[in-house]
Short mmCIF file of C-alpha atoms in Angstrom, two decimals:
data_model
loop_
_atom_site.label_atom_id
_atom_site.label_comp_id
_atom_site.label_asym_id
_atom_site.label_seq_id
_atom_site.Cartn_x
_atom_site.Cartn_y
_atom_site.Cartn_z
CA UNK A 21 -184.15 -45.58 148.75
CA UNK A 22 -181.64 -43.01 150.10
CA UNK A 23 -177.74 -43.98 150.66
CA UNK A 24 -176.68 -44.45 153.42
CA UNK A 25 -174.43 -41.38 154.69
CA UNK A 26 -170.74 -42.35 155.08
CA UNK A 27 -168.53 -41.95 157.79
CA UNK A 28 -166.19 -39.00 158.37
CA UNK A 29 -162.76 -39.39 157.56
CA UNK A 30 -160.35 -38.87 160.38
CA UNK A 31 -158.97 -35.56 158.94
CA UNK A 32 -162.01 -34.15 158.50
CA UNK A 33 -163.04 -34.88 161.88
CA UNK A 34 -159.72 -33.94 163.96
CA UNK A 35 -160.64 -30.37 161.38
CA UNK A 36 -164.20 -30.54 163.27
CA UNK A 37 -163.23 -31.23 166.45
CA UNK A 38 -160.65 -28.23 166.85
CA UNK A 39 -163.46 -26.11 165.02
CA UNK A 40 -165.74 -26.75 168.00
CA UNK A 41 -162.95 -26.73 170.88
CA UNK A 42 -162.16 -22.89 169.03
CA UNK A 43 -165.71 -22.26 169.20
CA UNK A 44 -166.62 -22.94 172.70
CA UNK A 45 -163.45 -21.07 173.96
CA UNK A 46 -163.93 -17.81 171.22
CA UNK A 47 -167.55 -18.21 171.40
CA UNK A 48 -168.58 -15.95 174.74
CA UNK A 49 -166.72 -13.07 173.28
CA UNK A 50 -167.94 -10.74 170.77
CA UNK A 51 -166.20 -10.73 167.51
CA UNK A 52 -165.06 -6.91 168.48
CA UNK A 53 -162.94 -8.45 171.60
CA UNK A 54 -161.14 -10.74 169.25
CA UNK A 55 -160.03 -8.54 166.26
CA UNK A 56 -158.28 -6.29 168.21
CA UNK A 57 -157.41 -2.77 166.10
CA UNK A 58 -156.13 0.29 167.23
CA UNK A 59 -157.60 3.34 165.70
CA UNK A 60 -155.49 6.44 166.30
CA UNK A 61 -156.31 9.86 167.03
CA UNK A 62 -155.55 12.53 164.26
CA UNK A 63 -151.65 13.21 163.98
CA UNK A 64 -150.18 16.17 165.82
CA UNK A 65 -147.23 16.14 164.46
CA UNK A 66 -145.16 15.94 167.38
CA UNK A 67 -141.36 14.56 166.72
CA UNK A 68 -140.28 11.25 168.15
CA UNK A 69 -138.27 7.85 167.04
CA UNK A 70 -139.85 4.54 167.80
CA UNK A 71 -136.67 2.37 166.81
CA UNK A 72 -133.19 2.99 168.11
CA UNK A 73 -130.10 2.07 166.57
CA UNK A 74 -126.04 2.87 167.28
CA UNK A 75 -122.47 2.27 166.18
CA UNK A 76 -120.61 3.86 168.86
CA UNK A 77 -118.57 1.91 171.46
CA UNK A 78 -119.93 -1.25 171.99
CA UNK A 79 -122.57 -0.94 169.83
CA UNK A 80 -120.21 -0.94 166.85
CA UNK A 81 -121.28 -4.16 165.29
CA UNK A 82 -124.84 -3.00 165.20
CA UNK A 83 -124.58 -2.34 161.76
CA UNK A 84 -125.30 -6.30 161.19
CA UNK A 85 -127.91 -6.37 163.07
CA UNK A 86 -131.40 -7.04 161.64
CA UNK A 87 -133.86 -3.68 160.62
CA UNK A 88 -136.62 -5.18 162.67
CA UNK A 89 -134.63 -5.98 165.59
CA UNK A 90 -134.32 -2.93 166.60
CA UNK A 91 -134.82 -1.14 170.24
CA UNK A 92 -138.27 -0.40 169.96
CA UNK A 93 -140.78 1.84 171.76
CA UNK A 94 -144.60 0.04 171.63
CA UNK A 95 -146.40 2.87 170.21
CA UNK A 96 -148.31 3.93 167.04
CA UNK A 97 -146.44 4.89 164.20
CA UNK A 98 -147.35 8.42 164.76
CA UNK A 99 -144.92 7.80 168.11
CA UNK A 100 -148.08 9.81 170.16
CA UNK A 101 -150.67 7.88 172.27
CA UNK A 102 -153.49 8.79 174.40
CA UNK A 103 -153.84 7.35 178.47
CA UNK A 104 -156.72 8.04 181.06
CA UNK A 105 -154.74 7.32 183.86
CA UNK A 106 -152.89 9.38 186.27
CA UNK A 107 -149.60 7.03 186.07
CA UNK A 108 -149.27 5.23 182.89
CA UNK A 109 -147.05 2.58 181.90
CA UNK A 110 -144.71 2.14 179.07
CA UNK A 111 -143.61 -0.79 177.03
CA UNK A 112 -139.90 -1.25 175.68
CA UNK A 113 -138.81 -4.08 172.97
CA UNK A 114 -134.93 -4.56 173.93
CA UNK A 115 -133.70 -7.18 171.32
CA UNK A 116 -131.02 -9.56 172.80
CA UNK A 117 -128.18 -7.71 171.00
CA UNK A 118 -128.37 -4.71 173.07
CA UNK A 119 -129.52 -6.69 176.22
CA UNK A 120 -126.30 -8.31 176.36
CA UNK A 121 -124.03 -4.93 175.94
CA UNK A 122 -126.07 -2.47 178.03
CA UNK A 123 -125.19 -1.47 181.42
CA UNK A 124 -127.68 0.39 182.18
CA UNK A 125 -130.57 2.14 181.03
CA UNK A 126 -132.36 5.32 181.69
CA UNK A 127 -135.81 6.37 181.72
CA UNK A 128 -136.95 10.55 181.52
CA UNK A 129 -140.14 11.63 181.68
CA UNK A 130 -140.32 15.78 180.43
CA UNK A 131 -143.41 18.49 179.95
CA UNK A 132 -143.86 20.02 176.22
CA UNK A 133 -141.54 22.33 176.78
CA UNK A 134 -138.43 20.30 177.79
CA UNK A 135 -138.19 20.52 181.45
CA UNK A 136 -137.46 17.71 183.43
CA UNK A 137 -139.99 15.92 185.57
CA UNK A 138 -138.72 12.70 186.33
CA UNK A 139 -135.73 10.59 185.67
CA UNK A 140 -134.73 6.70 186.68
CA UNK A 141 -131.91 4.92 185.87
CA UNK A 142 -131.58 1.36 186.76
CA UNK A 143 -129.80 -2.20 185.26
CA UNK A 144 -131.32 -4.08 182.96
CA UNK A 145 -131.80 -7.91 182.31
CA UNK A 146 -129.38 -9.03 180.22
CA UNK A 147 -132.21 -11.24 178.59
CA UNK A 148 -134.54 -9.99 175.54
CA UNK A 149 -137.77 -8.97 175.70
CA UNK A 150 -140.47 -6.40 176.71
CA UNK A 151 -139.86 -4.02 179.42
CA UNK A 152 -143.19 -3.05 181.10
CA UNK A 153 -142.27 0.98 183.08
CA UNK A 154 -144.73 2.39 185.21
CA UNK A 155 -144.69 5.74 186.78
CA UNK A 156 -144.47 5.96 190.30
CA UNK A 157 -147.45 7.50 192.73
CA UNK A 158 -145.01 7.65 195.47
CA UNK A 159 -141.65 9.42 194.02
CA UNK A 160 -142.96 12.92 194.87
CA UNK A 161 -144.34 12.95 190.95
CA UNK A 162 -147.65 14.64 190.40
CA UNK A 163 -150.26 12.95 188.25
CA UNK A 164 -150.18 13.79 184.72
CA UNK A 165 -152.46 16.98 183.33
CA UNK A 166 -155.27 15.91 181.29
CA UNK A 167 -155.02 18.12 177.87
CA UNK A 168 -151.15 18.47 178.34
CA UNK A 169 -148.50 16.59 176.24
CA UNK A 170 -145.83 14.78 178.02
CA UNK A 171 -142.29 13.75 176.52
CA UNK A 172 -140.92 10.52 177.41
CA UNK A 173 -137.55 8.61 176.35
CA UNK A 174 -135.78 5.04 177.25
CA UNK A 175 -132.32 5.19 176.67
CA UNK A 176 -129.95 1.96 176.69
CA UNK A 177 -126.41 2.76 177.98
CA UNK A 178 -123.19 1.39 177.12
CA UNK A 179 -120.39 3.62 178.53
CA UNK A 180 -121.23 5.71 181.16
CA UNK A 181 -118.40 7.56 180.41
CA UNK A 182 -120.07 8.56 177.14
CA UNK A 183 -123.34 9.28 176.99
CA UNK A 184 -123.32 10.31 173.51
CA UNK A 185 -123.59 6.49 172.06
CA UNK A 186 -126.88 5.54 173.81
CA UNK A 187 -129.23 4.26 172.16
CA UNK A 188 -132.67 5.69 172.54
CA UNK A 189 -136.39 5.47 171.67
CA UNK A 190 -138.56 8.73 172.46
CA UNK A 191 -142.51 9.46 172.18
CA UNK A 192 -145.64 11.33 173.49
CA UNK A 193 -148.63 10.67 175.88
CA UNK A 194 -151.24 13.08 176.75
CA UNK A 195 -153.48 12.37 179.47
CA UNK A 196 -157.42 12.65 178.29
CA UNK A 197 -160.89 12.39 180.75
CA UNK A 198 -163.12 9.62 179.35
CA UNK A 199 -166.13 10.71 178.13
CA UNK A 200 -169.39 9.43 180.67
CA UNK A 201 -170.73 7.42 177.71
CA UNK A 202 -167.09 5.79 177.85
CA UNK A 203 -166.71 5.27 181.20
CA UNK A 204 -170.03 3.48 181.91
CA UNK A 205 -169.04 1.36 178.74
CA UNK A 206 -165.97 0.49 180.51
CA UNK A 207 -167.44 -0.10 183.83
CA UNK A 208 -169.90 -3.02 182.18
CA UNK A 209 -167.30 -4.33 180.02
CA UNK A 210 -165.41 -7.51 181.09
CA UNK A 211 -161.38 -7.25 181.59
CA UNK A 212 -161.18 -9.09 178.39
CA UNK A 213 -163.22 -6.49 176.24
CA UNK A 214 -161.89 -3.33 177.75
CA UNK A 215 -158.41 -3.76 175.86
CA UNK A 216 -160.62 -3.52 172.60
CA UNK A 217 -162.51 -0.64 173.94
CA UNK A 218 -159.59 2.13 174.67
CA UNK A 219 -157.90 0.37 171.33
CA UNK A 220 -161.77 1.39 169.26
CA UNK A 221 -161.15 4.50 171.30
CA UNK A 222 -157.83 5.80 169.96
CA UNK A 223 -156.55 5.16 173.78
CA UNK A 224 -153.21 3.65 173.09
CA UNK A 225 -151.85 3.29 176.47
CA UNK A 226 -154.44 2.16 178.46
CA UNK A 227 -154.98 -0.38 175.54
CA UNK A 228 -151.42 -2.08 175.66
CA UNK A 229 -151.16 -1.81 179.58
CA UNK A 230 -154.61 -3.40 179.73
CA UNK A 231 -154.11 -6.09 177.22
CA UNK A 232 -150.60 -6.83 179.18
CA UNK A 233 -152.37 -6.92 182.70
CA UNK A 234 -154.55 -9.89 180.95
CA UNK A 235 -152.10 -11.68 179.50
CA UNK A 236 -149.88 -12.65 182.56
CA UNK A 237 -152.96 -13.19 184.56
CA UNK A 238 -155.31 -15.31 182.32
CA UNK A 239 -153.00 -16.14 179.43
CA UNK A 240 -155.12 -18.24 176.77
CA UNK A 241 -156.08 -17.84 173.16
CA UNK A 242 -157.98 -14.92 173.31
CA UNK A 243 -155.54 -12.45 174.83
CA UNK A 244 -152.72 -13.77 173.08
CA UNK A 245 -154.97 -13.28 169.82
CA UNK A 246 -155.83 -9.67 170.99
CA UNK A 247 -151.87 -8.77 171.45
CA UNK A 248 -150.86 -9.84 167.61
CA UNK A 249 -153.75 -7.89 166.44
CA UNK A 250 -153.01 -4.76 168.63
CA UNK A 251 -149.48 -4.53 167.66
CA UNK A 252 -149.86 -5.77 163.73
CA UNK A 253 -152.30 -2.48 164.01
CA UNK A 254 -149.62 -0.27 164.71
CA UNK A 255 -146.94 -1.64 162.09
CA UNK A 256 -145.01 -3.96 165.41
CA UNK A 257 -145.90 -7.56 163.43
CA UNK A 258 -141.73 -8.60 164.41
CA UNK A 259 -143.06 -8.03 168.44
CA UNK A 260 -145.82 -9.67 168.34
CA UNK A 261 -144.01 -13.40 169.45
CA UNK A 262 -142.78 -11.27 172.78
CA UNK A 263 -144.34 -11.34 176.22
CA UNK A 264 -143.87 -8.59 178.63
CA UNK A 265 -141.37 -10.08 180.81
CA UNK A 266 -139.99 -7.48 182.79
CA UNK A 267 -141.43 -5.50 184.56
CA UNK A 268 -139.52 -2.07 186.04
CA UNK A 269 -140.69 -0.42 189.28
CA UNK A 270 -139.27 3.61 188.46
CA UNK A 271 -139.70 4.39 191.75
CA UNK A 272 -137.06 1.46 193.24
CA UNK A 273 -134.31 3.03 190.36
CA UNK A 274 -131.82 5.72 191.36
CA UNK A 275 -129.55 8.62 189.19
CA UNK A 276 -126.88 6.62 189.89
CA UNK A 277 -127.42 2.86 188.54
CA UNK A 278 -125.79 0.09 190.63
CA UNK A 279 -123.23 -1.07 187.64
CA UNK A 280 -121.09 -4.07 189.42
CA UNK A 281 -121.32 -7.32 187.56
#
């Protein structure tokens, strides 16, 4: 005669129960949309600084300050990223240290030789966060070249008067055309798989922007899950608790930042 089965315990089945709620919610996704990786392009070598530091002028006590809470640039470690689009956007960790003491900040966009092609300056929040900077269609820029390598640079300002003690986080992007195999992938993919796509493809702009885009409009497990992965890919784990939160318009900021407080 067979024994009778006994009943679950209640840990066991509060264990069960979140391991079906997980599964119903992560379960219409392919495992590929969850682990989100970035895998970048061969290195170019191109010079750049992801983190930002200073102890000038009112930055002076910013020698205290923790290594990983730094002004940070999102981008890979190789500070050089791929985009498909015509006006990309940037992303900007400003740590609450450096929120609090900037005036302003400035944002320059420059060809690979150094020449000028856009500049914004504008306030800032003086909250923490991630700053989410899109180039403008409308501020007499042209689109960006595909095969040409673009300069760009967020500075944080604290004295006008001396420009010298900004703080400042610089990197590449090169505009690339998708390949037709890509872009019909794209076009049948869902909003919450093409993040994982351009991040499979080495496409590290399009990736973050994407993922961002997703976040603020569906929130949820599975973009929050994508956006730890994505940045814990590229070496950003002390980000990964941030939310874009700000969001710049460059084509609303001026040369000459409105500074009264």
């Amino acid at each position: 005669m067979s024994r009778p089965i006994p009943p679950l315990n209640l840990s066991y089945r509060v264990v069960l129960h979140v391991a079906l709620i997980l599964g119903t919610i992560l379960g219409g996704l392919p495992l590929a949309a969850i682990a989100q990786t970035y895998n970048p392009p061969t290195d170019i070598g191109l010079p750049g600084r992801r983190e930002g530091g200073g102890t000038r002028g009112c930055w002076r006590s910013d020698s205290t300050i923790s290594s990983t809470d730094r002004l940070t640039a999102l981008v890979p470690a190789q500070n050089f990223g791929y985009t498909s689009t015509n006006y990309p956007t940037f992303f900007v960790y400003v740590p609450q240290f450096y929120a609090e003491n900037a005036v302003a900040a400035e944002f320059i966009l420059s060809d690979e030789d150094d020449n000028e092609l856009y500049k914004a300056t504008f306030q800032t929040a003086r909250t923490s966060g991630i700053m989410s900077l899109s180039l403008p269609a409308n501020a007499n820029l042209p689109p960006l070249e595909v095969g040409k390598n673009y300069h760009w640079s967020f500075a944080l300002i604290c004295e006008m008067s001396d420009r010298s003690a900004d703080v400042v986080v610089d990197s590449w992007i090169q505009r690339i055309e998708p390949s037709t195999t890509l872009q019909s992938e794209l076009q049948q993919a869902s909003l919450e798989q093409r993040p994982t796509i351009y991040a499979q493809q080495g496409i590290w702009y399009d990736a973050i922007s994407s993922l961002a885009t997703l976040r603020s409009q569906t929130g949820g497990p599975v973009p929050a899950s994508q956006w730890v992965n994505l940045l814990n890919s590229v070496g950003l784990v002390h980000i990964t608790r941030e939310t874009p939160i700000e969001r710049i318009n460059l084509s609303q900021s001026s040369q000459t930042p409105n500074l009264e407080q």
